[in-house]
mmCIF file of C-alpha atoms and ligand atoms in Angstrom:
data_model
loop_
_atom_site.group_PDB
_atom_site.id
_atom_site.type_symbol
_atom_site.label_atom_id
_atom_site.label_comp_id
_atom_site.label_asym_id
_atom_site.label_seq_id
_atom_site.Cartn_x
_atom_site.Cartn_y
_atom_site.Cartn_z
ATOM 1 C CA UNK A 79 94.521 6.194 -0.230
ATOM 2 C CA UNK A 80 94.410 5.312 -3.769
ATOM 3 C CA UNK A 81 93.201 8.489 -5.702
ATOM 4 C CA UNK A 82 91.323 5.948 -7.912
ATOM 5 C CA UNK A 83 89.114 5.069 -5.678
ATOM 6 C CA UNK A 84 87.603 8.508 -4.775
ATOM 7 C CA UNK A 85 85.892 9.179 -8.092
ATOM 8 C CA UNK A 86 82.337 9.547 -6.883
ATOM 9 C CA UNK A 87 81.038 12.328 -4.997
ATOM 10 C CA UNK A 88 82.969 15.629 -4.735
ATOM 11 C CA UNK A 89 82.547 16.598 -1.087
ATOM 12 C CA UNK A 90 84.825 19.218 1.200
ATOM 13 C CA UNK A 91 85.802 16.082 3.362
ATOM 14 C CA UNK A 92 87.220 13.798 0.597
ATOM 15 C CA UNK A 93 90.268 12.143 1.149
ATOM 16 C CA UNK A 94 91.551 11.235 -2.285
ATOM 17 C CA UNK A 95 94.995 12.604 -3.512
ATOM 18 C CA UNK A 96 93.762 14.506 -6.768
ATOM 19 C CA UNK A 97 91.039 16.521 -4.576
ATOM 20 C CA UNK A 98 91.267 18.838 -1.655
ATOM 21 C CA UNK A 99 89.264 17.863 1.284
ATOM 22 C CA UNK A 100 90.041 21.403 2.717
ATOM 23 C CA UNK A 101 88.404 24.741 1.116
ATOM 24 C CA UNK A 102 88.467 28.436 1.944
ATOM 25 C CA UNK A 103 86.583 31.095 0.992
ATOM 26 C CA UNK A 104 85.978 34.526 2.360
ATOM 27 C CA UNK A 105 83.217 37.097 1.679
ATOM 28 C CA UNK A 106 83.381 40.704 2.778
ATOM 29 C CA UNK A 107 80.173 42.830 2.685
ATOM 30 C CA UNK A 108 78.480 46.296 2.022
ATOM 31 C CA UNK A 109 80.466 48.091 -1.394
ATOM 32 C CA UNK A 110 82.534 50.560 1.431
ATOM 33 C CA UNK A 111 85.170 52.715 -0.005
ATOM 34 C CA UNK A 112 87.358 50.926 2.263
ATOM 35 C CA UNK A 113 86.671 47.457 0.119
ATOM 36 C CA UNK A 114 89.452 48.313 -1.861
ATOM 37 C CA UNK A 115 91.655 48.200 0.827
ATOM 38 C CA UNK A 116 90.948 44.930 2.140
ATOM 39 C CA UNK A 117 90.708 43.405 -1.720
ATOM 40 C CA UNK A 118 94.669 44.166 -1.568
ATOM 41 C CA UNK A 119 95.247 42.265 1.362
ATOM 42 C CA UNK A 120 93.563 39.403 0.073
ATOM 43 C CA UNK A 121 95.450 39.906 -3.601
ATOM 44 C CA UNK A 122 98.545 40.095 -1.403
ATOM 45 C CA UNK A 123 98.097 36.512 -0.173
ATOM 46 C CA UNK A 124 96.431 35.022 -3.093
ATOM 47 C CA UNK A 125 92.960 34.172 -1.525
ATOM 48 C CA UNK A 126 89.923 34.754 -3.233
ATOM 49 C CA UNK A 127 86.443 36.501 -1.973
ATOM 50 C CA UNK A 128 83.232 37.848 -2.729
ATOM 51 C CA UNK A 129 82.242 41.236 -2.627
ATOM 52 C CA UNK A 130 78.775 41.833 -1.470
ATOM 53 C CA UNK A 131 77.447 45.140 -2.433
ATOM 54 C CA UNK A 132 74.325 47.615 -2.160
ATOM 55 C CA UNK A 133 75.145 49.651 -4.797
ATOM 56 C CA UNK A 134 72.977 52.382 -3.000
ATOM 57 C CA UNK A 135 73.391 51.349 0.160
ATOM 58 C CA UNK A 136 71.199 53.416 2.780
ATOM 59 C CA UNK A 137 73.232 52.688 5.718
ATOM 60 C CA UNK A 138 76.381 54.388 4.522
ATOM 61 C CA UNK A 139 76.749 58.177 3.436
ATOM 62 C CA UNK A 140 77.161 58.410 -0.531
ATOM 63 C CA UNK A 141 80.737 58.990 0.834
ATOM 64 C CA UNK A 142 81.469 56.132 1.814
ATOM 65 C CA UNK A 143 80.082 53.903 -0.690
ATOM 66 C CA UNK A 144 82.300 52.231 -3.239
ATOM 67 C CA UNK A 145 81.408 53.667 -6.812
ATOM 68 C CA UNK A 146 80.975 52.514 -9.380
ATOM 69 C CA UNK A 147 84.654 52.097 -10.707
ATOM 70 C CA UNK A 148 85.812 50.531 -7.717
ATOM 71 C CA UNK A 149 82.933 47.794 -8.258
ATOM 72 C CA UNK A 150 83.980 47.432 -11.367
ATOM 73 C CA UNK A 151 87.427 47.105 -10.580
ATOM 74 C CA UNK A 152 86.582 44.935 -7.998
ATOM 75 C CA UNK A 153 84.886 42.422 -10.496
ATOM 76 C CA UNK A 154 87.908 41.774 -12.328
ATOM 77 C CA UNK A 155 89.830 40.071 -9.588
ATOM 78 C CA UNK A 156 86.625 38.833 -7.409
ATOM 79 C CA UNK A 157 83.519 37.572 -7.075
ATOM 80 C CA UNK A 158 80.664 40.314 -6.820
ATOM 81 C CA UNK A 159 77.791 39.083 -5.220
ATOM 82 C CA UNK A 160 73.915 40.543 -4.033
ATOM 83 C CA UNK A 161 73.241 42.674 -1.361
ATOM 84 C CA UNK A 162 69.838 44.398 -2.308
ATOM 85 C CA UNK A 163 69.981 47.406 -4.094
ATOM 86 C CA UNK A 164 69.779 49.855 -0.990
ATOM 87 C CA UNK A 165 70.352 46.863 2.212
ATOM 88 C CA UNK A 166 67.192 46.925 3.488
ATOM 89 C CA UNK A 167 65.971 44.451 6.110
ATOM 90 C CA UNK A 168 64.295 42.056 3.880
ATOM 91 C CA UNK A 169 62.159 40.420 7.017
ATOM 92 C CA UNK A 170 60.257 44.283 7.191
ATOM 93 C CA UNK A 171 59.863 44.616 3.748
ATOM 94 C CA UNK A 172 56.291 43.053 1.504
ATOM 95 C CA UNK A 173 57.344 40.140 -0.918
ATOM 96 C CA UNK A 174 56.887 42.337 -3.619
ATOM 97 C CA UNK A 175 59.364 45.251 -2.053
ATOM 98 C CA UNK A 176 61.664 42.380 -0.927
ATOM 99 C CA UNK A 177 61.712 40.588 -4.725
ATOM 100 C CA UNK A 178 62.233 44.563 -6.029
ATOM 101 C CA UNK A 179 65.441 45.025 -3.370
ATOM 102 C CA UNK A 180 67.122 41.909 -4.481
ATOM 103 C CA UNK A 181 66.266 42.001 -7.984
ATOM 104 C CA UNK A 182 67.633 45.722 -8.858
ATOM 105 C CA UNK A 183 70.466 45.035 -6.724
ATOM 106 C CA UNK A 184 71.643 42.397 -9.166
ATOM 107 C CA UNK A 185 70.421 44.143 -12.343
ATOM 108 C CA UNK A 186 72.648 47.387 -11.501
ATOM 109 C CA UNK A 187 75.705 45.151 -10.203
ATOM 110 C CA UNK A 188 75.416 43.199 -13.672
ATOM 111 C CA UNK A 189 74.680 46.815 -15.376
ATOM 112 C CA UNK A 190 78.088 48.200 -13.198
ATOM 113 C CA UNK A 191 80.348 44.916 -14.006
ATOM 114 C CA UNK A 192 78.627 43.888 -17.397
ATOM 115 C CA UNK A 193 79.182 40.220 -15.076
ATOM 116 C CA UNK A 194 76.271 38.139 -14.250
ATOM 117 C CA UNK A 195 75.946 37.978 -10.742
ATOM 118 C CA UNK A 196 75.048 34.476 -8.927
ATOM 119 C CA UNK A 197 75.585 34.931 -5.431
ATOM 120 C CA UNK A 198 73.409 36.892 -2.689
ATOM 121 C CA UNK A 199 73.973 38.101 0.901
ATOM 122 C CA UNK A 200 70.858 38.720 2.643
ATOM 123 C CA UNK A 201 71.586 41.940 4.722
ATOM 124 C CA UNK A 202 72.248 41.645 8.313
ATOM 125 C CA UNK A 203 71.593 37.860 7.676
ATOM 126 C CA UNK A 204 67.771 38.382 7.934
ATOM 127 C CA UNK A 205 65.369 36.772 6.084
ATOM 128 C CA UNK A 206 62.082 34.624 5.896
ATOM 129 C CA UNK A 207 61.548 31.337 4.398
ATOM 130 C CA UNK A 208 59.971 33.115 1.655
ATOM 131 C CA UNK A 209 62.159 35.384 0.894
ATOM 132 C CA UNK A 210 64.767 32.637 0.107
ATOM 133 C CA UNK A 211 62.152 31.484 -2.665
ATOM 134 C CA UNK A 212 62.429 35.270 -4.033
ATOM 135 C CA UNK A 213 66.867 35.172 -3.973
ATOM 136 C CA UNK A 214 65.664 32.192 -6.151
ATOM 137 C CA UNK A 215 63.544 33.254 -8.453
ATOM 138 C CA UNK A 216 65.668 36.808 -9.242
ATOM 139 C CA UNK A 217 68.288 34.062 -10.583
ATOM 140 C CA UNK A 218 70.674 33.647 -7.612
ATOM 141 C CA UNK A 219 71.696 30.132 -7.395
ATOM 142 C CA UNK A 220 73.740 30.554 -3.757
ATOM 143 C CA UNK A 221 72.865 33.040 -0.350
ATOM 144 C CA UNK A 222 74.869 33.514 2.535
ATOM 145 C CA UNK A 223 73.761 34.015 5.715
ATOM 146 C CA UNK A 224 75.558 35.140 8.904
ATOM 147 C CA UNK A 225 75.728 32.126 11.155
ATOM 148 C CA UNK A 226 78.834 31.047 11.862
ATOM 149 C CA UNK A 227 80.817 28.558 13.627
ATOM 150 C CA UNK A 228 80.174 25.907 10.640
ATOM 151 C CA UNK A 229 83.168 23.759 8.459
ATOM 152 C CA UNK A 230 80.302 22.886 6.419
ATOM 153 C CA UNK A 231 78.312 25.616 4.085
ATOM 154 C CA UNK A 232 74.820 23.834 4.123
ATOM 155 C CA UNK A 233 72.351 24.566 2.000
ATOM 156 C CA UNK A 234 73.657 26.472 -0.804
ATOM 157 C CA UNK A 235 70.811 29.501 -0.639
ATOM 158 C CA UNK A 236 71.048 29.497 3.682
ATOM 159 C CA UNK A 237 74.721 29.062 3.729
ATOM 160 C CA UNK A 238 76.805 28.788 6.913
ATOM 161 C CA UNK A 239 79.964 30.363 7.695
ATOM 162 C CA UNK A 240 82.820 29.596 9.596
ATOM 163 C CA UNK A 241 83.576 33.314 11.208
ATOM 164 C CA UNK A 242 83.752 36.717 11.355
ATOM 165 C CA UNK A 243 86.677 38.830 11.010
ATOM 166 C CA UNK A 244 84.375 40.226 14.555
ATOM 167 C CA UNK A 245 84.385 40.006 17.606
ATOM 168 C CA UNK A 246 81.388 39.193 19.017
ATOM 169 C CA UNK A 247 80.138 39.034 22.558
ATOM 170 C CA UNK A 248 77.957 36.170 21.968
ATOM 171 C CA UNK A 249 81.448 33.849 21.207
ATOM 172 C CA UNK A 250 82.271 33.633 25.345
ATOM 173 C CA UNK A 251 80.294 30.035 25.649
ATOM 174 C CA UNK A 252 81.502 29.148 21.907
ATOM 175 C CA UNK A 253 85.394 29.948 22.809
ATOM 176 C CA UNK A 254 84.725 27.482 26.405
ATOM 177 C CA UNK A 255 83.566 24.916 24.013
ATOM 178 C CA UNK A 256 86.309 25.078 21.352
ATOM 179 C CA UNK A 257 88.771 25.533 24.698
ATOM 180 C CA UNK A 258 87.850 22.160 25.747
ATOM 181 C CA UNK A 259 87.026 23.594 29.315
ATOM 182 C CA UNK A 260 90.944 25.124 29.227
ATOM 183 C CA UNK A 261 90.476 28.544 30.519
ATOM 184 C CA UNK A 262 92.944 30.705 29.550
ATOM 185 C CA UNK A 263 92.841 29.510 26.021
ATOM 186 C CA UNK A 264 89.138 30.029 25.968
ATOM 187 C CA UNK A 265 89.959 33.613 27.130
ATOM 188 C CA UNK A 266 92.451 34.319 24.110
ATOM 189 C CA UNK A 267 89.645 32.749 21.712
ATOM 190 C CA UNK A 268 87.005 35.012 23.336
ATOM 191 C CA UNK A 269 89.168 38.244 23.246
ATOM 192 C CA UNK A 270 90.508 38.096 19.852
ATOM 193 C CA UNK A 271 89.034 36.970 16.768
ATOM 194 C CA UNK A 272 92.032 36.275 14.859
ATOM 195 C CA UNK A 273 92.803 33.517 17.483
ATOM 196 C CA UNK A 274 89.492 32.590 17.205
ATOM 197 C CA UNK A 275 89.668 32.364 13.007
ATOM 198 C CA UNK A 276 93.339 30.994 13.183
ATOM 199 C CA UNK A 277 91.819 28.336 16.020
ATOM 200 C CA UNK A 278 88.762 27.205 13.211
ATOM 201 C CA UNK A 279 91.370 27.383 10.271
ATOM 202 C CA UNK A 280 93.517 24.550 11.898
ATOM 203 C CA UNK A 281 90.671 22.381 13.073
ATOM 204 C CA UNK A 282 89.222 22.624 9.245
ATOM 205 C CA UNK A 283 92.988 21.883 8.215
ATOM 206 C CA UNK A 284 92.610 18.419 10.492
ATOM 207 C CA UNK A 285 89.116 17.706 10.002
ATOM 208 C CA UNK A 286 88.479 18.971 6.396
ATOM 209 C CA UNK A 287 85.665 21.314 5.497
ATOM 210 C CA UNK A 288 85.169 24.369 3.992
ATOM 211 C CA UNK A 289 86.414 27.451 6.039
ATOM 212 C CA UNK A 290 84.347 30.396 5.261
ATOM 213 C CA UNK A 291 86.214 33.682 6.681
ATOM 214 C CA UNK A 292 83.506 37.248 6.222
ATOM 215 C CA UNK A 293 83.379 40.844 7.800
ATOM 216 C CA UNK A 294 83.520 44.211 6.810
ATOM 217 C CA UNK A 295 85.981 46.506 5.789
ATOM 218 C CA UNK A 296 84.755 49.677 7.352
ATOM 219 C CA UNK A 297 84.058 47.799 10.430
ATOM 220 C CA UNK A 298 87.733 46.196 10.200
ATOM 221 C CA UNK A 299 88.968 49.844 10.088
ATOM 222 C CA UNK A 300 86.801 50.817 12.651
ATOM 223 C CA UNK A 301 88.169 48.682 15.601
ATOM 224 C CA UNK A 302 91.831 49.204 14.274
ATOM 225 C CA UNK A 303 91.985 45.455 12.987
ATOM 226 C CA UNK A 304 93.963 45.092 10.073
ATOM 227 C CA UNK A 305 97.164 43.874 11.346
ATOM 228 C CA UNK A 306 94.978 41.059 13.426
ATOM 229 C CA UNK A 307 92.838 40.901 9.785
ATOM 230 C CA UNK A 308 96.926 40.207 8.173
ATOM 231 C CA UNK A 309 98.020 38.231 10.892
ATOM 232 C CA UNK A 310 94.875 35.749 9.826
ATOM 233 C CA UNK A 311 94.870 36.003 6.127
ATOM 234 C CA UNK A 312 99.192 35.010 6.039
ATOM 235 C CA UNK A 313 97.940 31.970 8.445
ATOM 236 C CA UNK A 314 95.399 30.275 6.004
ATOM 237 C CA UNK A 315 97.183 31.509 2.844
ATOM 238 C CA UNK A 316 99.270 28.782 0.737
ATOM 239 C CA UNK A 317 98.650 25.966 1.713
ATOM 240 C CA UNK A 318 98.928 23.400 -1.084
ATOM 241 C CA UNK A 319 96.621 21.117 -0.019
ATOM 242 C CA UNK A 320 93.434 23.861 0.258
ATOM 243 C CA UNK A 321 91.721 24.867 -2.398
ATOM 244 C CA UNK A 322 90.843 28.430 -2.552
ATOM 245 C CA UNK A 323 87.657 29.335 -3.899
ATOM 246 C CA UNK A 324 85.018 32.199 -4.144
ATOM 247 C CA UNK A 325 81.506 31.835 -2.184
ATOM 248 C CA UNK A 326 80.221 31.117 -6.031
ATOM 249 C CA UNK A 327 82.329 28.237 -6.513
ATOM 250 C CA UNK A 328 81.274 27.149 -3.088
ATOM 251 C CA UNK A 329 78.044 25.925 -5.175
ATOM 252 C CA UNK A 330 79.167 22.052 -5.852
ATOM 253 C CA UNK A 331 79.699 21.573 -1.970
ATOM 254 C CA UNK A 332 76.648 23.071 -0.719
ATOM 255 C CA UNK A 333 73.818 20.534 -0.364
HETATM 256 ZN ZN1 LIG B 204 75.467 44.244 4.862
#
Protein backbone atom coordinates (compact mmCIF):
# COMPACT_ATOMS: atom_id res chain seq x y z
CA UNK A 1 0.00 0.00 0.00
CA UNK A 2 1.53 3.19 -0.89
CA UNK A 3 1.01 5.59 2.15
CA UNK A 4 0.53 8.29 -0.56
CA UNK A 5 -2.35 7.21 -1.66
CA UNK A 6 -4.41 7.20 1.61
CA UNK A 7 -4.54 10.96 2.11
CA UNK A 8 -8.29 11.44 2.12
CA UNK A 9 -10.52 10.43 4.76
CA UNK A 10 -9.21 9.49 8.24
CA UNK A 11 -11.27 6.44 9.16
CA UNK A 12 -10.47 3.50 11.99
CA UNK A 13 -10.26 1.00 8.97
CA UNK A 14 -7.58 2.77 6.84
CA UNK A 15 -4.94 0.87 5.49
CA UNK A 16 -2.21 3.36 4.72
CA UNK A 17 1.29 3.02 6.43
CA UNK A 18 1.44 6.57 8.20
CA UNK A 19 -2.14 5.87 9.93
CA UNK A 20 -3.42 3.25 12.26
CA UNK A 21 -6.41 1.43 11.09
CA UNK A 22 -6.66 -0.04 14.69
CA UNK A 23 -7.73 2.26 17.84
CA UNK A 24 -8.36 1.65 21.53
CA UNK A 25 -9.87 3.44 23.99
CA UNK A 26 -11.32 2.62 27.34
CA UNK A 27 -13.72 4.55 29.62
CA UNK A 28 -14.38 3.64 33.23
CA UNK A 29 -17.40 5.22 35.02
CA UNK A 30 -18.94 6.70 38.30
CA UNK A 31 -15.82 8.99 40.29
CA UNK A 32 -15.43 5.65 42.95
CA UNK A 33 -12.64 5.89 45.36
CA UNK A 34 -11.52 2.82 43.79
CA UNK A 35 -10.88 4.89 40.28
CA UNK A 36 -7.60 5.50 41.40
CA UNK A 37 -6.80 2.12 41.51
CA UNK A 38 -7.71 1.10 38.19
CA UNK A 39 -6.10 4.61 36.65
CA UNK A 40 -2.69 2.78 37.80
CA UNK A 41 -3.29 -0.19 35.96
CA UNK A 42 -3.97 1.58 32.95
CA UNK A 43 -0.72 4.08 33.64
CA UNK A 44 1.07 0.77 34.13
CA UNK A 45 0.45 -0.30 30.52
CA UNK A 46 0.37 2.99 28.88
CA UNK A 47 -3.34 3.06 27.68
CA UNK A 48 -5.36 5.94 27.96
CA UNK A 49 -9.18 6.40 29.35
CA UNK A 50 -11.84 8.54 30.37
CA UNK A 51 -13.08 9.02 33.64
CA UNK A 52 -16.74 9.52 33.89
CA UNK A 53 -17.80 11.11 37.05
CA UNK A 54 -20.94 12.33 39.20
CA UNK A 55 -19.23 14.43 41.31
CA UNK A 56 -22.20 13.88 43.81
CA UNK A 57 -23.13 10.81 42.82
CA UNK A 58 -26.42 9.50 44.66
CA UNK A 59 -25.82 5.94 44.14
CA UNK A 60 -22.63 5.72 46.14
CA UNK A 61 -22.17 6.70 49.95
CA UNK A 62 -20.08 10.10 50.23
CA UNK A 63 -17.54 7.34 51.16
CA UNK A 64 -17.05 6.01 48.39
CA UNK A 65 -17.00 8.77 46.03
CA UNK A 66 -13.75 10.02 44.59
CA UNK A 67 -13.11 13.69 45.93
CA UNK A 68 -12.27 16.14 44.74
CA UNK A 69 -8.36 15.71 44.70
CA UNK A 70 -8.49 12.45 43.25
CA UNK A 71 -10.58 14.07 40.24
CA UNK A 72 -8.25 16.39 39.99
CA UNK A 73 -5.49 14.17 40.00
CA UNK A 74 -7.18 12.12 37.76
CA UNK A 75 -7.37 15.00 35.09
CA UNK A 76 -3.81 15.30 34.75
CA UNK A 77 -3.14 11.92 33.24
CA UNK A 78 -6.85 11.31 31.69
CA UNK A 79 -9.66 12.31 30.13
CA UNK A 80 -12.57 13.44 32.57
CA UNK A 81 -15.73 13.20 31.06
CA UNK A 82 -19.85 13.89 32.13
CA UNK A 83 -21.81 11.87 34.18
CA UNK A 84 -24.60 14.28 35.55
CA UNK A 85 -23.96 15.95 38.56
CA UNK A 86 -25.72 13.36 40.98
CA UNK A 87 -26.34 10.10 38.06
CA UNK A 88 -29.73 10.33 37.80
CA UNK A 89 -31.75 8.40 35.22
CA UNK A 90 -32.06 11.03 32.67
CA UNK A 91 -35.19 9.07 30.83
CA UNK A 92 -37.32 9.91 34.48
CA UNK A 93 -36.19 13.19 34.78
CA UNK A 94 -38.26 16.70 32.86
CA UNK A 95 -36.00 18.29 30.07
CA UNK A 96 -35.42 21.01 32.21
CA UNK A 97 -34.16 18.65 35.36
CA UNK A 98 -32.33 16.51 32.73
CA UNK A 99 -30.47 19.83 30.95
CA UNK A 100 -29.79 20.95 34.96
CA UNK A 101 -28.12 17.18 35.74
CA UNK A 102 -25.85 17.31 32.81
CA UNK A 103 -25.09 20.84 32.82
CA UNK A 104 -23.82 21.19 36.66
CA UNK A 105 -22.16 18.00 36.25
CA UNK A 106 -19.80 19.57 33.75
CA UNK A 107 -19.66 23.04 35.36
CA UNK A 108 -18.33 21.45 38.81
CA UNK A 109 -15.96 18.85 36.89
CA UNK A 110 -14.52 22.01 34.92
CA UNK A 111 -14.76 24.02 38.45
CA UNK A 112 -12.79 20.64 40.16
CA UNK A 113 -10.12 20.24 37.12
CA UNK A 114 -10.08 23.99 35.93
CA UNK A 115 -10.27 21.50 32.33
CA UNK A 116 -13.05 21.94 29.97
CA UNK A 117 -14.86 18.92 29.78
CA UNK A 118 -16.15 17.53 26.20
CA UNK A 119 -17.24 14.17 26.71
CA UNK A 120 -20.56 12.74 28.44
CA UNK A 121 -21.74 9.32 29.70
CA UNK A 122 -25.35 9.14 30.00
CA UNK A 123 -25.89 7.09 33.28
CA UNK A 124 -26.85 3.56 33.05
CA UNK A 125 -26.81 4.26 29.22
CA UNK A 126 -30.39 5.71 29.36
CA UNK A 127 -31.59 8.35 27.52
CA UNK A 128 -34.25 9.86 25.05
CA UNK A 129 -33.78 11.30 21.73
CA UNK A 130 -34.15 14.53 23.34
CA UNK A 131 -32.06 14.36 25.82
CA UNK A 132 -29.14 13.81 23.35
CA UNK A 133 -30.16 17.39 21.94
CA UNK A 134 -29.65 18.66 25.73
CA UNK A 135 -25.70 16.67 26.08
CA UNK A 136 -25.55 19.03 23.00
CA UNK A 137 -26.54 22.07 23.84
CA UNK A 138 -24.61 22.00 27.59
CA UNK A 139 -21.43 21.95 25.12
CA UNK A 140 -20.56 18.22 24.94
CA UNK A 141 -19.43 17.43 21.55
CA UNK A 142 -19.23 13.28 22.17
CA UNK A 143 -21.73 10.71 24.55
CA UNK A 144 -21.24 7.26 25.22
CA UNK A 145 -23.67 4.91 25.61
CA UNK A 146 -23.56 1.31 26.91
CA UNK A 147 -24.13 -0.92 23.92
CA UNK A 148 -21.56 -2.96 23.16
CA UNK A 149 -20.34 -5.52 20.88
CA UNK A 150 -19.36 -2.67 18.18
CA UNK A 151 -15.54 -2.10 16.34
CA UNK A 152 -17.13 0.94 15.19
CA UNK A 153 -18.13 4.03 17.71
CA UNK A 154 -21.11 5.44 15.59
CA UNK A 155 -22.46 8.45 16.07
CA UNK A 156 -20.23 10.49 18.10
CA UNK A 157 -23.12 11.71 20.83
CA UNK A 158 -24.80 7.72 20.85
CA UNK A 159 -21.50 6.06 20.78
CA UNK A 160 -21.00 2.28 20.71
CA UNK A 161 -18.66 0.27 22.59
CA UNK A 162 -16.87 -2.72 22.12
CA UNK A 163 -17.23 -4.34 25.89
CA UNK A 164 -17.45 -4.40 29.29
CA UNK A 165 -14.87 -5.27 31.69
CA UNK A 166 -18.61 -7.40 32.85
CA UNK A 167 -19.91 -10.15 32.63
CA UNK A 168 -23.14 -10.15 31.52
CA UNK A 169 -25.80 -12.80 31.23
CA UNK A 170 -27.23 -11.44 28.17
CA UNK A 171 -23.57 -12.38 26.21
CA UNK A 172 -24.62 -16.46 26.07
CA UNK A 173 -26.20 -16.03 22.29
CA UNK A 174 -23.40 -13.23 21.53
CA UNK A 175 -20.39 -15.71 22.72
CA UNK A 176 -22.34 -18.75 20.19
CA UNK A 177 -22.10 -16.21 17.53
CA UNK A 178 -18.49 -15.01 17.96
CA UNK A 179 -17.80 -19.07 18.66
CA UNK A 180 -18.78 -19.75 15.21
CA UNK A 181 -21.21 -22.54 16.55
CA UNK A 182 -17.80 -24.10 18.47
CA UNK A 183 -19.09 -24.91 21.82
CA UNK A 184 -16.65 -25.02 24.22
CA UNK A 185 -15.09 -21.86 23.02
CA UNK A 186 -18.43 -20.17 23.17
CA UNK A 187 -18.53 -21.42 26.82
CA UNK A 188 -15.04 -19.76 27.77
CA UNK A 189 -16.36 -16.45 25.93
CA UNK A 190 -19.63 -16.66 27.92
CA UNK A 191 -17.95 -17.38 31.35
CA UNK A 192 -15.25 -14.92 31.33
CA UNK A 193 -15.12 -11.56 30.07
CA UNK A 194 -11.54 -11.18 29.68
CA UNK A 195 -11.75 -13.99 27.01
CA UNK A 196 -14.51 -12.34 25.76
CA UNK A 197 -12.49 -8.65 25.55
CA UNK A 198 -9.16 -10.47 24.55
CA UNK A 199 -11.52 -12.47 21.76
CA UNK A 200 -12.93 -8.66 20.33
CA UNK A 201 -9.32 -7.15 20.76
CA UNK A 202 -7.86 -9.67 18.16
CA UNK A 203 -10.72 -9.58 15.72
CA UNK A 204 -10.37 -5.50 15.82
CA UNK A 205 -6.48 -6.24 15.45
CA UNK A 206 -7.50 -8.28 11.97
CA UNK A 207 -10.35 -6.34 10.91
CA UNK A 208 -9.45 -2.77 12.11
CA UNK A 209 -11.79 -0.63 14.16
CA UNK A 210 -11.85 1.07 17.15
CA UNK A 211 -11.91 -1.18 20.34
CA UNK A 212 -13.68 0.55 23.06
CA UNK A 213 -12.93 -1.40 26.52
CA UNK A 214 -15.47 0.34 29.80
CA UNK A 215 -16.59 -0.86 33.36
CA UNK A 216 -16.34 0.11 36.73
CA UNK A 217 -13.89 0.06 39.26
CA UNK A 218 -15.96 -0.68 42.29
CA UNK A 219 -17.76 -3.22 40.35
CA UNK A 220 -14.23 -4.69 39.12
CA UNK A 221 -13.41 -4.97 42.88
CA UNK A 222 -16.55 -6.28 43.63
CA UNK A 223 -16.43 -9.62 41.64
CA UNK A 224 -12.62 -10.00 42.52
CA UNK A 225 -11.58 -9.08 38.81
CA UNK A 226 -8.50 -7.33 38.64
CA UNK A 227 -6.09 -9.93 37.75
CA UNK A 228 -8.70 -10.97 34.73
CA UNK A 229 -9.01 -6.77 34.36
CA UNK A 230 -4.58 -7.13 34.08
CA UNK A 231 -4.62 -10.14 32.22
CA UNK A 232 -6.74 -7.92 29.44
CA UNK A 233 -5.15 -4.58 29.69
CA UNK A 234 -1.15 -6.42 29.14
CA UNK A 235 -3.06 -8.17 25.99
CA UNK A 236 -4.11 -4.94 24.05
CA UNK A 237 -1.24 -2.83 25.45
CA UNK A 238 1.80 -1.96 22.95
CA UNK A 239 1.07 -2.69 20.08
CA UNK A 240 2.77 -0.41 17.56
CA UNK A 241 0.45 -0.46 15.06
CA UNK A 242 -2.77 0.80 17.47
CA UNK A 243 -3.23 3.98 18.30
CA UNK A 244 -4.27 4.65 21.76
CA UNK A 245 -6.61 7.29 22.34
CA UNK A 246 -9.12 8.79 24.93
CA UNK A 247 -13.09 8.54 24.22
CA UNK A 248 -12.49 12.53 23.38
CA UNK A 249 -10.13 11.92 20.72
CA UNK A 250 -12.48 9.25 19.53
CA UNK A 251 -14.34 12.48 17.99
CA UNK A 252 -12.70 12.43 14.25
CA UNK A 253 -13.88 8.69 13.83
CA UNK A 254 -17.29 8.96 15.01
CA UNK A 255 -19.75 9.76 12.21
ZN1 LIG B 1 -22.69 5.37 35.96
Amino acid sequence: MNATTGTTGSTASTTSTDRPRVTVTTSWDDGHVLDPRLAALLDRHRIPGTFYIAPRNLELSPAERLPAVGIRELAERFEIGGHTLTHQRLPRLTDAAAAAEIRSGRAELEAITGRPVTSFCYPRGEYTARQVHLVEQAGFTLARTVRRGSLTPGRALELDTTVNAYAHRVDGPLALRLAAGRPWRAARLFLSWDELAIHWFDRCLREGGVYHLWGHSWEVDARGDWSRLERVLAHIAGHPQVAYRTNGELLGLAA
